[in-house]
mmCIF file of C-alpha atoms in Angstrom:
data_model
loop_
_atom_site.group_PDB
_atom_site.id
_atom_site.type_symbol
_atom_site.label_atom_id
_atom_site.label_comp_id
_atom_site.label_asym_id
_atom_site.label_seq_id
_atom_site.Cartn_x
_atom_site.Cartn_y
_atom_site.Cartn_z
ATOM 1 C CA UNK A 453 -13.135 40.498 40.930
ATOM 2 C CA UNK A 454 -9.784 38.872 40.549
ATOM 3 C CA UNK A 455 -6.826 41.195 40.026
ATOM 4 C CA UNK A 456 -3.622 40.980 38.195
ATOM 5 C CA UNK A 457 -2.114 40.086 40.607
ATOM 6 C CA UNK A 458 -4.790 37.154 41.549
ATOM 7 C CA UNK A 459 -3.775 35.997 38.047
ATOM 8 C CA UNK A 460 -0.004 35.265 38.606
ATOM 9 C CA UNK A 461 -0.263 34.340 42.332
ATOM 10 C CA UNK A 462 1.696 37.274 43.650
ATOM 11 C CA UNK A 463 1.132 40.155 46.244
ATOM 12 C CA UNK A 464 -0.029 43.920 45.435
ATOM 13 C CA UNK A 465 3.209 44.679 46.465
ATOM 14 C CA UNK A 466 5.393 41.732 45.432
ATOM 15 C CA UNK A 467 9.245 42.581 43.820
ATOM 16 C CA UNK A 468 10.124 42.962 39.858
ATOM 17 C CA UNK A 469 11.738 39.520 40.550
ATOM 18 C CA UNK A 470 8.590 37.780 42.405
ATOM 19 C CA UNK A 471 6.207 38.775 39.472
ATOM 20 C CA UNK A 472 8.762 37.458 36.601
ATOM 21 C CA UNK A 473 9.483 33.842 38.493
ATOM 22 C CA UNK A 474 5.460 33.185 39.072
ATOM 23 C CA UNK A 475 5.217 34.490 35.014
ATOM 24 C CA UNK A 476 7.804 32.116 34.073
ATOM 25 C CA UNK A 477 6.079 29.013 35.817
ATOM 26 C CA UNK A 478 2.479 29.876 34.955
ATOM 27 C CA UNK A 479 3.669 30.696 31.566
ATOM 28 C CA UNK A 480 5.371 27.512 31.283
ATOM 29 C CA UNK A 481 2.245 25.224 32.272
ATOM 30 C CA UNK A 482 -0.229 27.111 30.234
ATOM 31 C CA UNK A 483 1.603 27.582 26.529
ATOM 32 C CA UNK A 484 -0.278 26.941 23.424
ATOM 33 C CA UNK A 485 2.927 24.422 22.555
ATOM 34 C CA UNK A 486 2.341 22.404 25.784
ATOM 35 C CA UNK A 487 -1.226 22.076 25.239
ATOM 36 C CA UNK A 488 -2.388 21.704 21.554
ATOM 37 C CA UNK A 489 -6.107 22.420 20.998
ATOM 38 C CA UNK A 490 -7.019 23.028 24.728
ATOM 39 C CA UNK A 491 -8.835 26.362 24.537
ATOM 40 C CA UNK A 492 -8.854 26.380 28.042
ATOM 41 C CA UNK A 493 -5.569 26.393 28.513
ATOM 42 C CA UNK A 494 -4.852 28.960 25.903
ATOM 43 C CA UNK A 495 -7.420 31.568 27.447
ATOM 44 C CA UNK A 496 -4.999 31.007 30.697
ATOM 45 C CA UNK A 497 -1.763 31.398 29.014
ATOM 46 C CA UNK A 498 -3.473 34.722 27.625
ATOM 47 C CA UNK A 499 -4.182 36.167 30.671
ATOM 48 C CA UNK A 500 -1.085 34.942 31.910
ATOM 49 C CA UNK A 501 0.851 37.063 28.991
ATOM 50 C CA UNK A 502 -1.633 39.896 29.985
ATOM 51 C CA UNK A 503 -1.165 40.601 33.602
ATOM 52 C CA UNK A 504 2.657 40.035 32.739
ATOM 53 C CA UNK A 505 2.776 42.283 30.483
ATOM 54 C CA UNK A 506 1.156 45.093 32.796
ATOM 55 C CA UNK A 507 2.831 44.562 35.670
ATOM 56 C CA UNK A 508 6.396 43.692 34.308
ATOM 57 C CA UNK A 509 6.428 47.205 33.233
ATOM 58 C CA UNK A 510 6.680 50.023 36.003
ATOM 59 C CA UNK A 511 4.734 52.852 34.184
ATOM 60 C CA UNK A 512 1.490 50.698 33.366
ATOM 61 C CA UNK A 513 1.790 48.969 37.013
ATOM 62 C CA UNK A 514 1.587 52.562 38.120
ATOM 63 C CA UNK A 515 -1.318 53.223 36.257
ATOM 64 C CA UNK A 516 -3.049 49.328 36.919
ATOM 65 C CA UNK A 517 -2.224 50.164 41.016
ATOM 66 C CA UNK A 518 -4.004 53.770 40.710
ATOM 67 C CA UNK A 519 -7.047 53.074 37.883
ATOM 68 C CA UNK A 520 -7.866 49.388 38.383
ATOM 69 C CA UNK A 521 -7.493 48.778 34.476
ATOM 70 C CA UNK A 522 -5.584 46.482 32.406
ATOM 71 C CA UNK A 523 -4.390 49.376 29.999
ATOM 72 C CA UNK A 524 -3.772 51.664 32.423
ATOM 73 C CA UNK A 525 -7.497 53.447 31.426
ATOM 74 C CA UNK A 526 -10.130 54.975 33.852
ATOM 75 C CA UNK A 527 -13.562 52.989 33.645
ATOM 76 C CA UNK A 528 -16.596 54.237 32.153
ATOM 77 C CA UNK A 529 -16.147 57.830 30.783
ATOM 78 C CA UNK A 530 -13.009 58.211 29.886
ATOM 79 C CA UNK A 531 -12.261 59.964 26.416
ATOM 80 C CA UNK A 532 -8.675 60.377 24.824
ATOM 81 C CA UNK A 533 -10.060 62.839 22.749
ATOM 82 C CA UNK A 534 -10.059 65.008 26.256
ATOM 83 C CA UNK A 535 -7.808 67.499 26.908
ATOM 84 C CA UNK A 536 -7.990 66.741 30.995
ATOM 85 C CA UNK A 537 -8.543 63.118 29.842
ATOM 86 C CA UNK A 538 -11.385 63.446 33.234
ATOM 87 C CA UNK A 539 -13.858 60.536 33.694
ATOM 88 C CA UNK A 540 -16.289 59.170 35.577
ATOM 89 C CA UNK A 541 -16.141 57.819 38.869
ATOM 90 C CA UNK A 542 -14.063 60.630 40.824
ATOM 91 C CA UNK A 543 -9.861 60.727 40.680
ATOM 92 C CA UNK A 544 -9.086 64.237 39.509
ATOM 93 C CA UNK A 545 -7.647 65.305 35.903
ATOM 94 C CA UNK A 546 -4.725 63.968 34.755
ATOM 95 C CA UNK A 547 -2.002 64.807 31.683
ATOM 96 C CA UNK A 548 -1.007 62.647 28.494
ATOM 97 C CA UNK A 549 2.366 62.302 30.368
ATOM 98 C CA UNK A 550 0.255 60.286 33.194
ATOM 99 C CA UNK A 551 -0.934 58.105 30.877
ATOM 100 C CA UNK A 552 2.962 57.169 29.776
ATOM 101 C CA UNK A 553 2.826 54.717 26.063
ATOM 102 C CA UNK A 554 -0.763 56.155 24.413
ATOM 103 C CA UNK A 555 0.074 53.014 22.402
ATOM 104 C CA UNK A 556 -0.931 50.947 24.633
ATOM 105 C CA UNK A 557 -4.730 51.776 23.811
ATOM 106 C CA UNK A 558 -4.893 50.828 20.804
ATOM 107 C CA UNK A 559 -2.631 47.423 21.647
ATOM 108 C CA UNK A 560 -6.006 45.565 21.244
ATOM 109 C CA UNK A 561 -6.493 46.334 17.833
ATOM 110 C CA UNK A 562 -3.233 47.013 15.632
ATOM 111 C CA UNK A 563 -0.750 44.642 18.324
ATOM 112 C CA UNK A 564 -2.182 41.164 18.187
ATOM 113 C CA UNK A 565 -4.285 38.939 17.239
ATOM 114 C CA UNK A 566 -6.849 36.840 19.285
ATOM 115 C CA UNK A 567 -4.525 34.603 20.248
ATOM 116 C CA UNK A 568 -1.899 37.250 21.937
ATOM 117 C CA UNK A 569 0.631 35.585 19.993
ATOM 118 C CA UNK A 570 1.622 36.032 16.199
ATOM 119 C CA UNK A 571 2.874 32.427 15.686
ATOM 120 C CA UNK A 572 4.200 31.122 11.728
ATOM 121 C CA UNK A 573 1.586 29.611 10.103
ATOM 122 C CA UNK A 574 1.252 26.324 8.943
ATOM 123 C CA UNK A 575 3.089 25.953 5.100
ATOM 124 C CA UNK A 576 2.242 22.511 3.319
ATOM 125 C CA UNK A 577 5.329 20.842 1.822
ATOM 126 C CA UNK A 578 6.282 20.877 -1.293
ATOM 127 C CA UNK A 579 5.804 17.921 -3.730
ATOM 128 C CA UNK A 580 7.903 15.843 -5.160
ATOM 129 C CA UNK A 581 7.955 13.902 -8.740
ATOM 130 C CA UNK A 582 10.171 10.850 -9.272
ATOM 131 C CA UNK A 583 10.271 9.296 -12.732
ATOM 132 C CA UNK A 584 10.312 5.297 -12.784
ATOM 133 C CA UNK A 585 11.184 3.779 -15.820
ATOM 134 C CA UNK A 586 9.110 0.711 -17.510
ATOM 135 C CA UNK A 587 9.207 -1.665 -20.492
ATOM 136 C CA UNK A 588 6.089 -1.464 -22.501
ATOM 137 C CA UNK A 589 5.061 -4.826 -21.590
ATOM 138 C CA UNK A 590 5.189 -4.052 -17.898
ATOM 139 C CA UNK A 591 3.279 -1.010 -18.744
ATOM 140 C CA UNK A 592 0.475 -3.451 -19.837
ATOM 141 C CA UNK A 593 0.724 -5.929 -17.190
ATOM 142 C CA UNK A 594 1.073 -3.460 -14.462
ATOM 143 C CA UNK A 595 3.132 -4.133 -11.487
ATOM 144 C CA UNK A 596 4.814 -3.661 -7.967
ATOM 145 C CA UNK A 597 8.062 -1.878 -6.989
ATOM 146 C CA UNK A 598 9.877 -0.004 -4.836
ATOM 147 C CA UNK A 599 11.439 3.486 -5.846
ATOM 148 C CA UNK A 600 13.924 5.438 -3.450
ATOM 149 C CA UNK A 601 13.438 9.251 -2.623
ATOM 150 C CA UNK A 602 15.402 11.937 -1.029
ATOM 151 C CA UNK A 603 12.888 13.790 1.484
ATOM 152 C CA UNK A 604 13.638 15.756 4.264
ATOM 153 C CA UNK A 605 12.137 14.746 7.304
ATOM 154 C CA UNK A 606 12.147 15.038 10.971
ATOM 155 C CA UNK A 607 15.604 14.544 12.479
ATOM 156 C CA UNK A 608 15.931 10.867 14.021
ATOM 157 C CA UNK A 609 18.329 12.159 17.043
ATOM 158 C CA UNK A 610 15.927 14.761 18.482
ATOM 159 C CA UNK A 611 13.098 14.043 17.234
ATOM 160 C CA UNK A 612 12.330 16.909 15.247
ATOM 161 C CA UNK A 613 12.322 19.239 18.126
ATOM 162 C CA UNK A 614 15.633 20.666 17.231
ATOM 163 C CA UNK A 615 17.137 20.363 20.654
ATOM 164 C CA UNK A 616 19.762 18.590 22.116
ATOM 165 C CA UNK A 617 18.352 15.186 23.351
ATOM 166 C CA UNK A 618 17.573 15.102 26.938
ATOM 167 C CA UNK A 619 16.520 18.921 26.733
ATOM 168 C CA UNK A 620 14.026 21.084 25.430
ATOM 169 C CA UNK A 621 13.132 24.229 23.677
ATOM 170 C CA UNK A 622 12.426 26.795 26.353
ATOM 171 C CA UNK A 623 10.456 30.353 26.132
ATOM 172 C CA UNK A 624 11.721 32.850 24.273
ATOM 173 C CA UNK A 625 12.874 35.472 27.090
ATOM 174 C CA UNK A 626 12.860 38.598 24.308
ATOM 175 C CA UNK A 627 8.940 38.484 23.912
ATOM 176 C CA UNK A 628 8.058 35.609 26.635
ATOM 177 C CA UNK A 629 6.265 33.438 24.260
ATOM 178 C CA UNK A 630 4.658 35.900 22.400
ATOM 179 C CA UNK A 631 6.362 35.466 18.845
ATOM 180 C CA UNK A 632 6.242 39.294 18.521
ATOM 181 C CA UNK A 633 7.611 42.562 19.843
ATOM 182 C CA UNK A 634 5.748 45.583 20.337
ATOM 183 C CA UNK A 635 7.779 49.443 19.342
ATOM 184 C CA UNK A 636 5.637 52.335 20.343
ATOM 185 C CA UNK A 637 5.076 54.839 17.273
ATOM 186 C CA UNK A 638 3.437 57.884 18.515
ATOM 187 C CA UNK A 639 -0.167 56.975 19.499
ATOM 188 C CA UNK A 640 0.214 53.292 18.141
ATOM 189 C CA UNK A 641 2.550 50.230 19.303
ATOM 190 C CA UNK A 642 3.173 48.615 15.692
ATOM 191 C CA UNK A 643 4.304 44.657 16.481
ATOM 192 C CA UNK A 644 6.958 42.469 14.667
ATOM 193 C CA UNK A 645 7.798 39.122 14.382
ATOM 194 C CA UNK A 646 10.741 38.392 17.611
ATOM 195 C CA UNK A 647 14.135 38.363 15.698
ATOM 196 C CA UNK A 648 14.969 36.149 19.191
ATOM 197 C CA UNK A 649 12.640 33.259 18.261
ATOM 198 C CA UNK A 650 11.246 34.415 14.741
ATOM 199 C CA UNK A 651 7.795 34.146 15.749
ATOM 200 C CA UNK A 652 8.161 31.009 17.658
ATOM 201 C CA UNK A 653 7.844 32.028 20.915
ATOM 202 C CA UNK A 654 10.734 29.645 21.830
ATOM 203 C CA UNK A 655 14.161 29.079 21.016
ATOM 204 C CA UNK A 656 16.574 26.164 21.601
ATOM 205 C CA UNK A 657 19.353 26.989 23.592
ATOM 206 C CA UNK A 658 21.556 23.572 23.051
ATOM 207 C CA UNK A 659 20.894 22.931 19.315
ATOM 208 C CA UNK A 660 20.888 18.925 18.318
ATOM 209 C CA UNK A 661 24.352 18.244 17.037
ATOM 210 C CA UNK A 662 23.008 15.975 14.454
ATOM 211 C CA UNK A 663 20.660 18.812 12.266
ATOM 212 C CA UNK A 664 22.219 22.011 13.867
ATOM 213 C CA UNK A 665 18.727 22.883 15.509
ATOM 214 C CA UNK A 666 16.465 22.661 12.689
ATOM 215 C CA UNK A 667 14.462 19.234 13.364
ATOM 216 C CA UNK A 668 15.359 18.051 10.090
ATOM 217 C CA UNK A 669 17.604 15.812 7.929
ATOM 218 C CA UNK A 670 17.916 14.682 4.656
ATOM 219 C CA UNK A 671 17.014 11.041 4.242
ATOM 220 C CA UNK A 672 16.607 8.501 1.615
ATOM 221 C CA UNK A 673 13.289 6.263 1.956
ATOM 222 C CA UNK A 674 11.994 3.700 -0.405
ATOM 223 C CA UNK A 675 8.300 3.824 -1.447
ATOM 224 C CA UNK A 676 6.267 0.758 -2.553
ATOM 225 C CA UNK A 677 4.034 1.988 -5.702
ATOM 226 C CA UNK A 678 1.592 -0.099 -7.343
ATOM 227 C CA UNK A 679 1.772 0.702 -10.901
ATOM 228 C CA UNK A 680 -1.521 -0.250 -12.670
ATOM 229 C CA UNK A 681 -1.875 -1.865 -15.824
ATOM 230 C CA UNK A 682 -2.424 0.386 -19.058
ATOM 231 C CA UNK A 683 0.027 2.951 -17.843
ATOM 232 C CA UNK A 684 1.286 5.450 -20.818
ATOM 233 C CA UNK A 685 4.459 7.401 -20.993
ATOM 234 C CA UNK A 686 4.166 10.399 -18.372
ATOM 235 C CA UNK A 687 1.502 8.998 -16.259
ATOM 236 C CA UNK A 688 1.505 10.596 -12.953
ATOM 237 C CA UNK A 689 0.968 8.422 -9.539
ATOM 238 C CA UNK A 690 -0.208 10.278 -6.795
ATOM 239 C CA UNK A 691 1.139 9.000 -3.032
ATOM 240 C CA UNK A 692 -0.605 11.282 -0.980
ATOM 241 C CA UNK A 693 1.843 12.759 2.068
ATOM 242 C CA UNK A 694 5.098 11.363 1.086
ATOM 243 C CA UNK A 695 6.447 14.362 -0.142
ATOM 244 C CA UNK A 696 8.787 17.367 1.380
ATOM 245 C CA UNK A 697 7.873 17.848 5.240
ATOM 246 C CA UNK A 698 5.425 20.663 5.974
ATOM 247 C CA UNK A 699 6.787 23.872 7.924
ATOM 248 C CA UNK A 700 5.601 25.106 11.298
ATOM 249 C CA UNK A 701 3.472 22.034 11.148
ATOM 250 C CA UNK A 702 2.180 22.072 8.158
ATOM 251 C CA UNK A 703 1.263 18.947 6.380
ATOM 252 C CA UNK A 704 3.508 17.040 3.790
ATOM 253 C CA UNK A 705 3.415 17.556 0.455
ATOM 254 C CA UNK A 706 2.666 14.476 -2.382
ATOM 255 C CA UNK A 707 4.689 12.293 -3.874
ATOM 256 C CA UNK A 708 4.121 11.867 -8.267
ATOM 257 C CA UNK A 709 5.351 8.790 -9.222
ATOM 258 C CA UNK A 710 5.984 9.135 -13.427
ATOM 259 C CA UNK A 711 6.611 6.490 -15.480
ATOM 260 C CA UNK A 712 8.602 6.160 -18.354
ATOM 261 C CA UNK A 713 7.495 3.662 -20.815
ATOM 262 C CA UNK A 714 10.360 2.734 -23.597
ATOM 263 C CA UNK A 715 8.971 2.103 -26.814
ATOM 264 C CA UNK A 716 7.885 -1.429 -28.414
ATOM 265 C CA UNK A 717 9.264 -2.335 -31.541
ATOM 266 C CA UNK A 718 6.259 -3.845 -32.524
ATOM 267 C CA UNK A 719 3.600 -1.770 -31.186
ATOM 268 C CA UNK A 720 2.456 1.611 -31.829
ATOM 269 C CA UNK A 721 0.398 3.477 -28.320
ATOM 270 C CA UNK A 722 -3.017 5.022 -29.577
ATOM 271 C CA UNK A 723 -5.075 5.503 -26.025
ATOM 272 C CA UNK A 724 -6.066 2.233 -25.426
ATOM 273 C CA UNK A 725 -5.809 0.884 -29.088
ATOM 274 C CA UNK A 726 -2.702 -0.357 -29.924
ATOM 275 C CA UNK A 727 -1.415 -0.359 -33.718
ATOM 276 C CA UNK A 728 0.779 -3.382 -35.427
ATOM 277 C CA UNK A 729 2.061 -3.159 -38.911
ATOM 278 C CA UNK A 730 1.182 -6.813 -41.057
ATOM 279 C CA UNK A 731 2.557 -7.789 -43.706
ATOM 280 C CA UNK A 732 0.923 -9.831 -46.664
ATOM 281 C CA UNK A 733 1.685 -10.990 -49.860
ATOM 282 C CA UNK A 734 0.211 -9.669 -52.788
ATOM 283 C CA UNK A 735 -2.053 -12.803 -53.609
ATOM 284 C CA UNK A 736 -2.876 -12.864 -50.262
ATOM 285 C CA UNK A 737 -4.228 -9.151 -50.896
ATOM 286 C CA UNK A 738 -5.983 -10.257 -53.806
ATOM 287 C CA UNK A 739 -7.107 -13.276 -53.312
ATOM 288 C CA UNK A 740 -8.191 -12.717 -49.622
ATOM 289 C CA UNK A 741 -6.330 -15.459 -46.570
ATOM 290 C CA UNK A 742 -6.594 -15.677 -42.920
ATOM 291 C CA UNK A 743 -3.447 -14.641 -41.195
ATOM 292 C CA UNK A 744 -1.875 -14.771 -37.856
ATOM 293 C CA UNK A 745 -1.148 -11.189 -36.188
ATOM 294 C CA UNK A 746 0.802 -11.415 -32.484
ATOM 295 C CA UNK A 747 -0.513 -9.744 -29.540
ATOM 296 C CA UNK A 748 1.521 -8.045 -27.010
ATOM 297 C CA UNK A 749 0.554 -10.627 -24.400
ATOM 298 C CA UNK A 750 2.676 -13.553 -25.831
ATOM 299 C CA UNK A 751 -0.489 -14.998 -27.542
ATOM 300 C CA UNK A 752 -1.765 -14.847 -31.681
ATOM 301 C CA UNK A 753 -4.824 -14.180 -33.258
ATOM 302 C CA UNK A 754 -6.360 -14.907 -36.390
ATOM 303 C CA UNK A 755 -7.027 -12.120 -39.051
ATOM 304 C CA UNK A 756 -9.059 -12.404 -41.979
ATOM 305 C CA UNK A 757 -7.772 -10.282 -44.821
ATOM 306 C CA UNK A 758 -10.438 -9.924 -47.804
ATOM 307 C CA UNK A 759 -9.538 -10.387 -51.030
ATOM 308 C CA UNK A 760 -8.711 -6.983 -53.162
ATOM 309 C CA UNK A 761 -7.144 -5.774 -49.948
ATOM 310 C CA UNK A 762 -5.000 -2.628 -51.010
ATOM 311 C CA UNK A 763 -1.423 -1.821 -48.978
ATOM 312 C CA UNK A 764 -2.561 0.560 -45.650
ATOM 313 C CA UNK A 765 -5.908 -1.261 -45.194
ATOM 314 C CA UNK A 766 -6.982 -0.735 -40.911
ATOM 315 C CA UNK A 767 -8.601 -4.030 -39.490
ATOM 316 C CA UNK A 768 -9.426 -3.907 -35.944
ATOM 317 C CA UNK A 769 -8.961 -6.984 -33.553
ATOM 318 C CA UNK A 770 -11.319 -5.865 -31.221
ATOM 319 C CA UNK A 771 -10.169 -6.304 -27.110
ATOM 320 C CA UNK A 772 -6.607 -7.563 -27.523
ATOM 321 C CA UNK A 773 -5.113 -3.718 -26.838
ATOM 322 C CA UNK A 774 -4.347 -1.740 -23.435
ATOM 323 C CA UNK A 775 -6.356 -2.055 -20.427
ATOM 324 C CA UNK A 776 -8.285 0.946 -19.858
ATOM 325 C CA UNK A 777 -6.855 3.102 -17.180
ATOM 326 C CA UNK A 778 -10.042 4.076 -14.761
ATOM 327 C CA UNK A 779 -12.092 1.817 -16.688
ATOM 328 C CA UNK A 780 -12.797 -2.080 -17.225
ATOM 329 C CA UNK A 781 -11.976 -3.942 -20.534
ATOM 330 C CA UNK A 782 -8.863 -3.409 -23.214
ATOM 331 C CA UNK A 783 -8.485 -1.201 -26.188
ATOM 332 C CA UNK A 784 -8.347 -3.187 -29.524
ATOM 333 C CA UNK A 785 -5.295 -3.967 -31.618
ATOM 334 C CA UNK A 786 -5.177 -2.970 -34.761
ATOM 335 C CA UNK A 787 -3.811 -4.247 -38.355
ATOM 336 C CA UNK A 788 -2.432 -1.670 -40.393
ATOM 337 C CA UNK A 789 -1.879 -4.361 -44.108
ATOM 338 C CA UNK A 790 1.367 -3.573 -45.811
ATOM 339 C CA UNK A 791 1.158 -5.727 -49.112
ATOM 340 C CA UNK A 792 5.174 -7.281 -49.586
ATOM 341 C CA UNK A 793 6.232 -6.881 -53.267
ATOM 342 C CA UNK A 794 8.883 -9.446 -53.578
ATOM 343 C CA UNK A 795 12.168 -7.807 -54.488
ATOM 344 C CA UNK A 796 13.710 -11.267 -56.762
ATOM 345 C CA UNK A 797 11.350 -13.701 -58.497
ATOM 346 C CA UNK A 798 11.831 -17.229 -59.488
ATOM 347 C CA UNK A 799 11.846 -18.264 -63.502
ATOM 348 C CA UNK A 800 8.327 -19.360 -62.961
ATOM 349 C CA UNK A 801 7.204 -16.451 -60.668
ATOM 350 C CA UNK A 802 7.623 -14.502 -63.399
ATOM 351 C CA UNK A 803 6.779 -16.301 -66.080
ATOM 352 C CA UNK A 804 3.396 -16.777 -64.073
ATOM 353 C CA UNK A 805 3.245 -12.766 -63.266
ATOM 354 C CA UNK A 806 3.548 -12.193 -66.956
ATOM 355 C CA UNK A 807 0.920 -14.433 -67.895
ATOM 356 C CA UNK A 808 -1.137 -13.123 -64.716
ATOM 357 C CA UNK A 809 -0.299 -9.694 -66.483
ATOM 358 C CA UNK A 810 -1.501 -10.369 -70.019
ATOM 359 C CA UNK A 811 -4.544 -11.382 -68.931
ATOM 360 C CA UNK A 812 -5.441 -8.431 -66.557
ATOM 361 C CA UNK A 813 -7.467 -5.322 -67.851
ATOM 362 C CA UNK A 814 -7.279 -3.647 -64.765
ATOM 363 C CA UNK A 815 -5.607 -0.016 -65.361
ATOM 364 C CA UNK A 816 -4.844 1.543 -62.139
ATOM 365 C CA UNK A 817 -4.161 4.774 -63.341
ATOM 366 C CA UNK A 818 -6.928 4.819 -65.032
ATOM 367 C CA UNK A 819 -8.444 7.864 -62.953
ATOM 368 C CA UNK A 820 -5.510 10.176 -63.365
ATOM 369 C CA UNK A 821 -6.764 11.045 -67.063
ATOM 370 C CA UNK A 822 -10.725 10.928 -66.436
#
């Protein structure tokens, strides 16, 4: 069975120095940052970080040279709960003080995780919203532009690695890659992130000059959006990953394009219907005409108004609104009838009104005393 020692390539009785310079190199091949998603390699660096850790430190190479165990533990039979702490297999009894940090044997369960590492977790980046402002016939039409955002994003002179170009980040040598520190409390070794590295299990010991060793600047970059046609006021664009930059890898948040439609002077939003006040005179309201309405595309319609028409009449022009956003076809446009009462009239107007009002037996407010 290989032995620690197999693991990092050193003799039983090789120095303090020997067994740290083989760590550093095996360490160095093998980390999870050097090989992303090879769970080979990973299981290596582990037990890598594992004989390291045992025989880096005097007391449990003591106890790893006279039990044969990783955690300084007899084999089969051995019980803490023991006063002798005897076991199986021969050796004599031994004291607490032989066994040095009790903490150590419960490492496995309350120090790390699977990984022997606690490394930051992936955070997804935040998102952004930009407004873009429109004229309401470009909200109709739809159309193509470019819009410029601040973002952060990964620094251009090191790549996003933080580092000075032409070097590296390098192992943390406070927890050797680990991302966390072990303190012994009584029977338990409680673990913290590495104030060295902050859980990174490297640091960067000639920062970029450019972004001060974070990996990231602050950068202005122009989008192309495709704004469809039928947009309202407040309509949110999603551009999926061009938000803020994601932490510890994380991936980028959104971008939410929002538009700002200015209001028509002639048209009045309702969904995909679109209302338009028309005026007519008042023997066009009684007698009934055909009238031309104008459509927010440039082009008129006809509009039949029948006769007796009163003033606030609705007559719907039916596929002449907005397109439908997420759907096929337009909205309609409709006529909201305003009869015009003329505020001067000619000698004749009147005299023709007057007759037109002798001869009239219609009482409008007829119903207010029934």
């Amino acid at each position: 069975m290989a032995t620690l020692y197999d693991t990092l390539g050193v003799k039983k009785g090789a120095s303090a120095e020997e067994v740290k310079k083989a760590y550093r190199k095996l360490a160095a091949q093998y980390h999870p940052d050097k090989n992303p998603g090879d769970a080979a390699a990973e299981e290596k660096f582990k037990e890598v970080q594992n004989a390291y850790d045992t025989l880096s430190d005097q007391e449990k190479r003591k106890q790893y040279d006279r039990f044969g165990s990783t955690n300084g533990r007899r084999g089969p039979g051995f019980d803490p709960r023991d006063g002798n702490f005897g076991g199986g297999g021969g050796g004599g009894n031994f004291t607490i003080n032989d066994l040095g940090d009790l903490g150590d044997l419960f490492g496995g369960i309350f120090n790390r995780g699977q990984a022997g590492r606690a490394r930051p977790q992936p955070e997804r980046g935040a998102d952004i919203e930009v407004p873009v402002s429109l004229s309401f016939e470009d909200s109709l039409r739809g159309l193509e532009t470019k819009i410029p955002v601040e973002v952060t994003t990964a620094c251009r002179e090191c790549g996003g690695s933080g580092a000075e170009p032409g070097t590296s980040p390098v192992i943390c040598p406070e927890c050797h890659g680990r991302g966390v520190i072990s303190e012994s409390q009584g029977l338990f070794a409680l673990s913290q992130p590495c104030p060295r590295c902050r859980g990174n299990g490297t640091v960067i010991e000639k920062p970029c000059k450019k972004c001060k060793g974070s990996g990231r600047e602050r950068r202005t970059k122009r989008y192309t959006v495709k704004i469809p046609a039928g947009v309202k006021n407040g309509t949110r664009i999603r551009l999926k990953g061009k938000g803020e930059l994601g932490e510890s890898g994380g991936a980028p948040g959104d971008l939410y394009v929002v538009t700002r439609v200015e209001p028509s002077k002639k048209f009045e939003r309702r969904g995909a219907d679109l209302l338009i006040e028309v005026p007519v005179t008042y023997t066009e309201a009684a007698l009934g005409a055909t009238v031309e309405v104008p459509t927010p595309y440039g082009e008129r319609v006809s509009l039949k108004v029948p006769a007796g028409t009163q003033d606030g009449r609705l007559l719907r022009i039916r596929g002449h609104g907005a397109p439908k956003l997420g759907g096929s076809g337009k909205g309609d446009l409709i006529a909201r009838l305003r009869v015009s009462v003329p505020k001067k009239l000619s000698k004749k107007e009147r005299e023709a009104l007057e007759e037109l009002q002798k001869l009239s037996h219609d009482d409008p407010r007829e119903a207010l005393f029934s």
